[in-house]
Tab-separated table of C-alpha atoms in Angstrom:
chain	number	residue	atom	x	y	z
A	1	MET	CA	46.377	-6.900	-39.385
A	2	ARG	CA	43.262	-8.946	-38.667
A	3	GLU	CA	41.545	-11.411	-40.903
A	4	PHE	CA	38.891	-14.098	-41.467
A	5	SER	CA	39.366	-17.254	-43.311
A	6	THR	CA	37.477	-20.500	-43.632
A	7	ILE	CA	37.826	-23.909	-45.385
A	8	SER	CA	34.746	-25.742	-45.277
A	9	SER	CA	33.779	-29.117	-46.855
A	10	PHE	CA	30.071	-27.905	-46.766
A	11	MET	CA	30.854	-25.070	-49.045
A	12	ARG	CA	33.013	-27.359	-51.265
A	13	ARG	CA	29.999	-29.573	-51.664
A	14	LEU	CA	27.956	-26.731	-52.801
A	15	GLN	CA	30.588	-25.418	-55.256
A	16	PHE	CA	31.403	-28.808	-56.780
A	17	LYS	CA	27.629	-29.330	-57.478
A	18	GLY	CA	27.617	-25.896	-59.242
A	19	ILE	CA	25.288	-24.521	-56.537
A	20	ILE	CA	26.705	-20.965	-56.267
A	21	PRO	CA	23.766	-19.016	-54.576
A	22	GLY	CA	24.385	-20.609	-51.135
A	23	LYS	CA	23.738	-17.982	-48.434
A	24	VAL	CA	26.707	-17.166	-46.031
A	25	THR	CA	26.339	-14.735	-43.232
A	26	ILE	CA	28.788	-13.517	-40.571
A	27	SER	CA	27.960	-11.904	-37.224
A	28	ASP	CA	30.045	-10.244	-34.584
A	29	GLY	CA	27.264	-10.258	-31.985
A	30	GLU	CA	26.078	-6.819	-32.906
A	31	ASN	CA	25.947	-6.712	-36.619
A	32	GLU	CA	25.321	-9.354	-39.327
A	33	VAL	CA	26.480	-9.242	-42.910
A	34	ILE	CA	25.697	-11.339	-46.001
A	35	LEU	CA	28.867	-12.378	-47.833
A	36	THR	CA	29.185	-12.094	-51.563
A	37	GLY	CA	30.224	-15.036	-53.793
A	38	ASP	CA	33.161	-14.335	-56.023
A	39	PRO	CA	35.060	-16.485	-58.388
A	40	GLU	CA	38.677	-16.781	-57.328
A	41	PHE	CA	41.022	-19.000	-59.513
A	42	GLU	CA	43.725	-19.123	-56.899
A	43	TYR	CA	41.515	-21.135	-54.622
A	44	MET	CA	40.482	-24.694	-55.002
A	45	PRO	CA	37.397	-24.717	-55.501
A	46	PRO	CA	37.733	-21.521	-57.555
A	47	TYR	CA	35.161	-19.684	-55.522
A	48	ARG	CA	34.862	-17.785	-52.276
A	49	TYR	CA	32.562	-15.596	-50.190
A	50	ILE	CA	33.882	-12.122	-49.173
A	51	THR	CA	32.822	-8.855	-47.663
A	52	ASN	CA	34.260	-5.490	-47.070
A	53	LYS	CA	31.455	-4.403	-44.803
A	54	MET	CA	32.956	-5.952	-41.543
A	55	LYS	CA	36.389	-5.663	-40.035
A	56	GLY	CA	37.802	-8.029	-37.439
A	57	GLU	CA	38.165	-6.564	-34.008
A	58	VAL	CA	40.306	-8.064	-31.231
A	59	GLY	CA	38.231	-9.674	-28.522
A	60	LYS	CA	35.128	-10.057	-30.600
A	61	THR	CA	33.621	-13.520	-31.379
A	62	TYR	CA	32.494	-14.040	-34.913
A	63	ARG	CA	29.849	-16.523	-35.949
A	64	ILE	CA	29.641	-17.816	-39.551
A	65	VAL	CA	26.552	-19.680	-41.042
A	66	ALA	CA	26.445	-21.299	-44.431
A	67	GLU	CA	23.091	-22.619	-45.833
A	68	TYR	CA	21.472	-23.867	-48.930
A	69	GLU	CA	18.068	-25.694	-48.936
A	70	ASP	CA	18.439	-28.365	-46.389
A	71	LEU	CA	22.157	-28.026	-45.969
A	72	TYR	CA	23.387	-26.030	-42.928
A	73	ALA	CA	26.600	-25.417	-41.213
A	74	SER	CA	27.967	-22.987	-38.591
A	75	ALA	CA	31.034	-22.030	-36.541
A	76	GLU	CA	32.113	-19.504	-33.966
A	77	CYS	CA	35.616	-18.234	-33.198
A	78	ARG	CA	37.151	-15.413	-31.182
A	79	MET	CA	39.760	-12.989	-32.527
A	80	LEU	CA	42.945	-12.762	-30.394
A	81	PRO	CA	45.506	-9.841	-30.531
A	82	PRO	CA	48.185	-10.319	-33.109
A	83	THR	CA	51.767	-10.882	-32.051
A	84	PRO	CA	54.516	-8.798	-33.767
A	85	ILE	CA	57.247	-10.599	-35.883
A	86	GLN	CA	60.588	-9.630	-34.505
A	87	SER	CA	62.719	-10.833	-37.448
A	88	ILE	CA	62.848	-13.248	-40.431
A	89	THR	CA	66.267	-14.593	-41.273
A	90	PHE	CA	67.779	-16.920	-43.882
A	91	SER	CA	70.799	-19.035	-43.753
A	92	PRO	CA	72.781	-20.778	-46.561
A	93	ILE	CA	72.503	-24.546	-47.078
A	94	GLU	CA	75.883	-26.287	-47.604
A	95	GLY	CA	76.514	-27.386	-51.110
A	96	ASN	CA	73.481	-25.492	-52.499
A	97	ASP	CA	73.654	-21.909	-53.884
A	98	THR	CA	69.984	-21.682	-54.872
A	99	LEU	CA	68.128	-22.590	-51.559
A	100	ARG	CA	68.116	-21.237	-48.076
A	101	SER	CA	66.731	-22.246	-44.731
A	102	GLY	CA	64.651	-19.727	-42.930
A	103	GLU	CA	63.211	-18.949	-39.467
A	104	LEU	CA	60.635	-16.610	-38.048
A	105	ILE	CA	61.348	-15.158	-34.613
A	106	PHE	CA	58.850	-13.439	-32.222
A	107	ILE	CA	58.460	-12.840	-28.449
A	108	SER	CA	55.631	-14.812	-26.812
A	109	PRO	CA	52.924	-12.606	-25.256
A	110	GLU	CA	51.997	-12.203	-21.548
A	111	ASP	CA	48.785	-14.051	-21.814
A	112	THR	CA	50.076	-17.569	-22.529
A	113	PRO	CA	49.374	-20.123	-23.624
A	114	ALA	CA	49.231	-18.691	-27.027
A	115	TYR	CA	48.673	-20.571	-30.277
A	116	TYR	CA	50.031	-19.830	-33.711
A	117	TYR	CA	50.414	-21.066	-37.339
A	118	VAL	CA	52.424	-19.497	-40.146
A	119	THR	CA	51.307	-18.869	-43.782
A	120	MET	CA	53.388	-18.054	-46.885
A	121	GLY	CA	52.488	-16.758	-50.273
A	122	ASN	CA	54.666	-15.798	-53.263
A	123	VAL	CA	54.097	-12.173	-54.094
A	124	ASP	CA	55.394	-12.280	-57.652
A	125	GLU	CA	53.172	-15.378	-58.529
A	126	ARG	CA	50.307	-13.858	-56.493
A	127	SER	CA	49.793	-17.239	-55.003
A	128	ARG	CA	47.373	-17.846	-52.189
A	129	PRO	CA	48.922	-17.875	-48.807
A	130	LEU	CA	49.064	-21.451	-47.410
A	131	PRO	CA	50.115	-22.948	-44.095
A	132	THR	CA	53.889	-23.604	-44.040
A	133	MET	CA	55.029	-27.037	-43.314
A	134	MET	CA	56.008	-27.458	-39.537
A	135	GLY	CA	54.607	-23.835	-39.002
A	136	VAL	CA	52.402	-24.506	-36.052
A	137	TYR	CA	53.561	-23.586	-32.503
A	138	LYS	CA	52.233	-23.471	-28.894
A	139	ALA	CA	53.937	-20.787	-26.711
A	140	GLU	CA	53.585	-21.850	-23.146
A	141	GLU	CA	55.701	-19.192	-21.288
A	142	PRO	CA	55.449	-15.321	-21.524
A	143	GLY	CA	58.310	-13.258	-22.679
A	144	LYS	CA	60.150	-16.005	-24.394
A	145	THR	CA	62.005	-15.685	-27.827
A	146	ILE	CA	60.422	-18.244	-30.175
A	147	SER	CA	61.836	-19.416	-33.388
A	148	ILE	CA	59.698	-21.169	-36.020
A	149	PRO	CA	61.411	-22.777	-39.042
A	150	LEU	CA	60.213	-21.469	-42.362
A	151	PHE	CA	59.515	-24.188	-44.875
A	152	ASN	CA	57.510	-24.047	-48.016
A	153	PRO	CA	53.763	-24.959	-47.884
A	154	LYS	CA	53.321	-28.629	-49.012
A	155	ASN	CA	50.841	-28.494	-51.717
A	156	LYS	CA	50.450	-31.168	-54.478
A	157	LEU	CA	47.519	-29.287	-56.280
A	158	ASP	CA	50.090	-27.556	-58.526
A	159	GLY	CA	51.673	-30.989	-59.581
A	160	ASN	CA	55.238	-29.763	-58.757
A	161	SER	CA	57.753	-31.745	-56.698
A	162	PHE	CA	57.935	-30.487	-53.222
A	163	VAL	CA	60.943	-28.628	-52.084
A	164	PRO	CA	60.829	-27.583	-48.422
A	165	GLN	CA	63.721	-25.010	-48.543
A	166	LEU	CA	63.232	-21.435	-49.751
A	167	ARG	CA	64.500	-20.309	-53.233
A	168	VAL	CA	66.905	-17.430	-53.553
A	169	GLY	CA	65.230	-14.535	-55.071
A	170	ASP	CA	61.599	-15.400	-54.150
A	171	ASN	CA	59.592	-12.491	-52.804
A	172	LEU	CA	57.337	-13.895	-50.086
A	173	GLU	CA	54.677	-12.645	-47.806
A	174	ILE	CA	54.959	-14.356	-44.439
A	175	THR	CA	52.318	-14.135	-41.909
A	176	LEU	CA	52.160	-15.143	-38.195
A	177	CYS	CA	48.626	-15.974	-37.201
A	178	ARG	CA	47.538	-16.194	-33.663
A	179	VAL	CA	44.562	-18.360	-33.142
A	180	THR	CA	42.459	-20.134	-30.571
A	181	GLU	CA	43.421	-23.472	-29.152
A	182	GLU	CA	40.586	-25.132	-31.122
A	183	VAL	CA	41.891	-23.660	-34.322
A	184	TYR	CA	45.536	-24.532	-33.439
A	185	GLU	CA	44.569	-28.187	-33.110
A	186	PHE	CA	43.016	-28.084	-36.570
A	187	TRP	CA	46.123	-26.786	-38.244
A	188	LYS	CA	48.319	-28.923	-36.165
A	189	SER	CA	46.348	-31.999	-37.377
A	190	TYR	CA	46.498	-30.643	-41.038
A	191	ASP	CA	50.185	-30.153	-40.785
A	192	ASN	CA	50.636	-33.786	-39.536
A	193	ALA	CA	48.372	-35.065	-42.433
A	194	MET	CA	50.373	-33.207	-45.001
A	195	MET	CA	53.668	-34.268	-43.690
A	196	PHE	CA	52.852	-37.953	-43.439
A	197	GLY	CA	51.418	-38.737	-46.800
A	198	ALA	CA	48.261	-36.606	-47.629
A	199	SER	CA	48.667	-35.071	-51.002
A	200	GLN	CA	46.136	-32.242	-50.594
A	201	PHE	CA	43.588	-31.009	-48.039
A	202	LEU	CA	40.643	-32.483	-49.988
A	203	ASN	CA	41.994	-36.000	-49.243
A	204	SER	CA	42.755	-35.246	-45.587
A	205	ALA	CA	39.768	-33.292	-44.477
A	206	HIS	CA	38.257	-36.318	-42.806
A	207	SER	CA	41.439	-36.949	-40.616
A	208	VAL	CA	41.553	-33.400	-39.011
A	209	ARG	CA	39.420	-32.089	-36.285
A	210	GLY	CA	37.787	-28.733	-37.027
A	211	ASN	CA	35.225	-26.313	-35.271
A	212	ILE	CA	32.397	-26.383	-37.907
A	213	ARG	CA	29.113	-27.764	-36.848
A	214	GLY	CA	27.391	-29.563	-39.781
A	215	GLY	CA	30.482	-29.564	-41.991
A	216	LEU	CA	34.246	-30.319	-42.063
A	217	GLY	CA	37.052	-27.774	-41.950
A	218	VAL	CA	37.793	-24.678	-39.929
A	219	TRP	CA	36.384	-21.161	-39.313
A	220	SER	CA	39.830	-19.483	-38.612
A	221	VAL	CA	39.541	-16.036	-37.109
A	222	GLN	CA	42.995	-14.798	-36.297
A	223	GLY	CA	45.068	-11.838	-35.402
A	224	THR	CA	47.778	-11.500	-37.929
A	225	THR	CA	51.180	-9.854	-38.457
A	226	SER	CA	52.731	-10.092	-42.000
A	227	GLN	CA	56.112	-9.257	-43.558
A	228	ARG	CA	57.199	-9.128	-47.222
A	229	ILE	CA	60.677	-10.165	-47.781
A	230	GLN	CA	62.988	-11.497	-50.485
A	231	VAL	CA	65.044	-14.656	-49.815
A	232	GLN	CA	68.697	-13.690	-49.779
């Protein structure tokens, strides 16, 4: 699987002001597509720009441009080949029958260094996939077995108390995302910000380094491998 994703404070600025008709285009160097604005209440802000007219291809560099009147932001990112997930395992937690610890295992590719982050979404709740806590990893040697711990995404937008371990019975979609070093550094900074006190991305955007010129956030083009699994 291959995907595009972006979080841009520039687009948040447009949305919070109620300026929906911003123009967003994406180019792969050969073709250019104008994205369509679409309400999406699983997102914050509840709006996104999408298209089904372009599919990500490994090795291509994708450029995104967002503009409205005198506001302008752009970013470029190269799509890398996805890395297969070897297994996802769960282990009991002593003294707790309702929670499990988890880990995702994969084999590092030949073209190291390789950079990753992990996302998780609840299938039953149809929740938006979010970066897992402590889910960023830099693989420096080829052919190594890598284990990444699986913790819930830390997200204070829903107002619930954060529990890092996974709940027994939850149906999850877990995705291993391979990204460029620049995008990895963004998600690493994001992870640190969330772990050490930031309550949500909107409060921590200024503390993380992204790849968007003229805005804040990240244009994250990534090769992805996903698995749906029930916590046992």
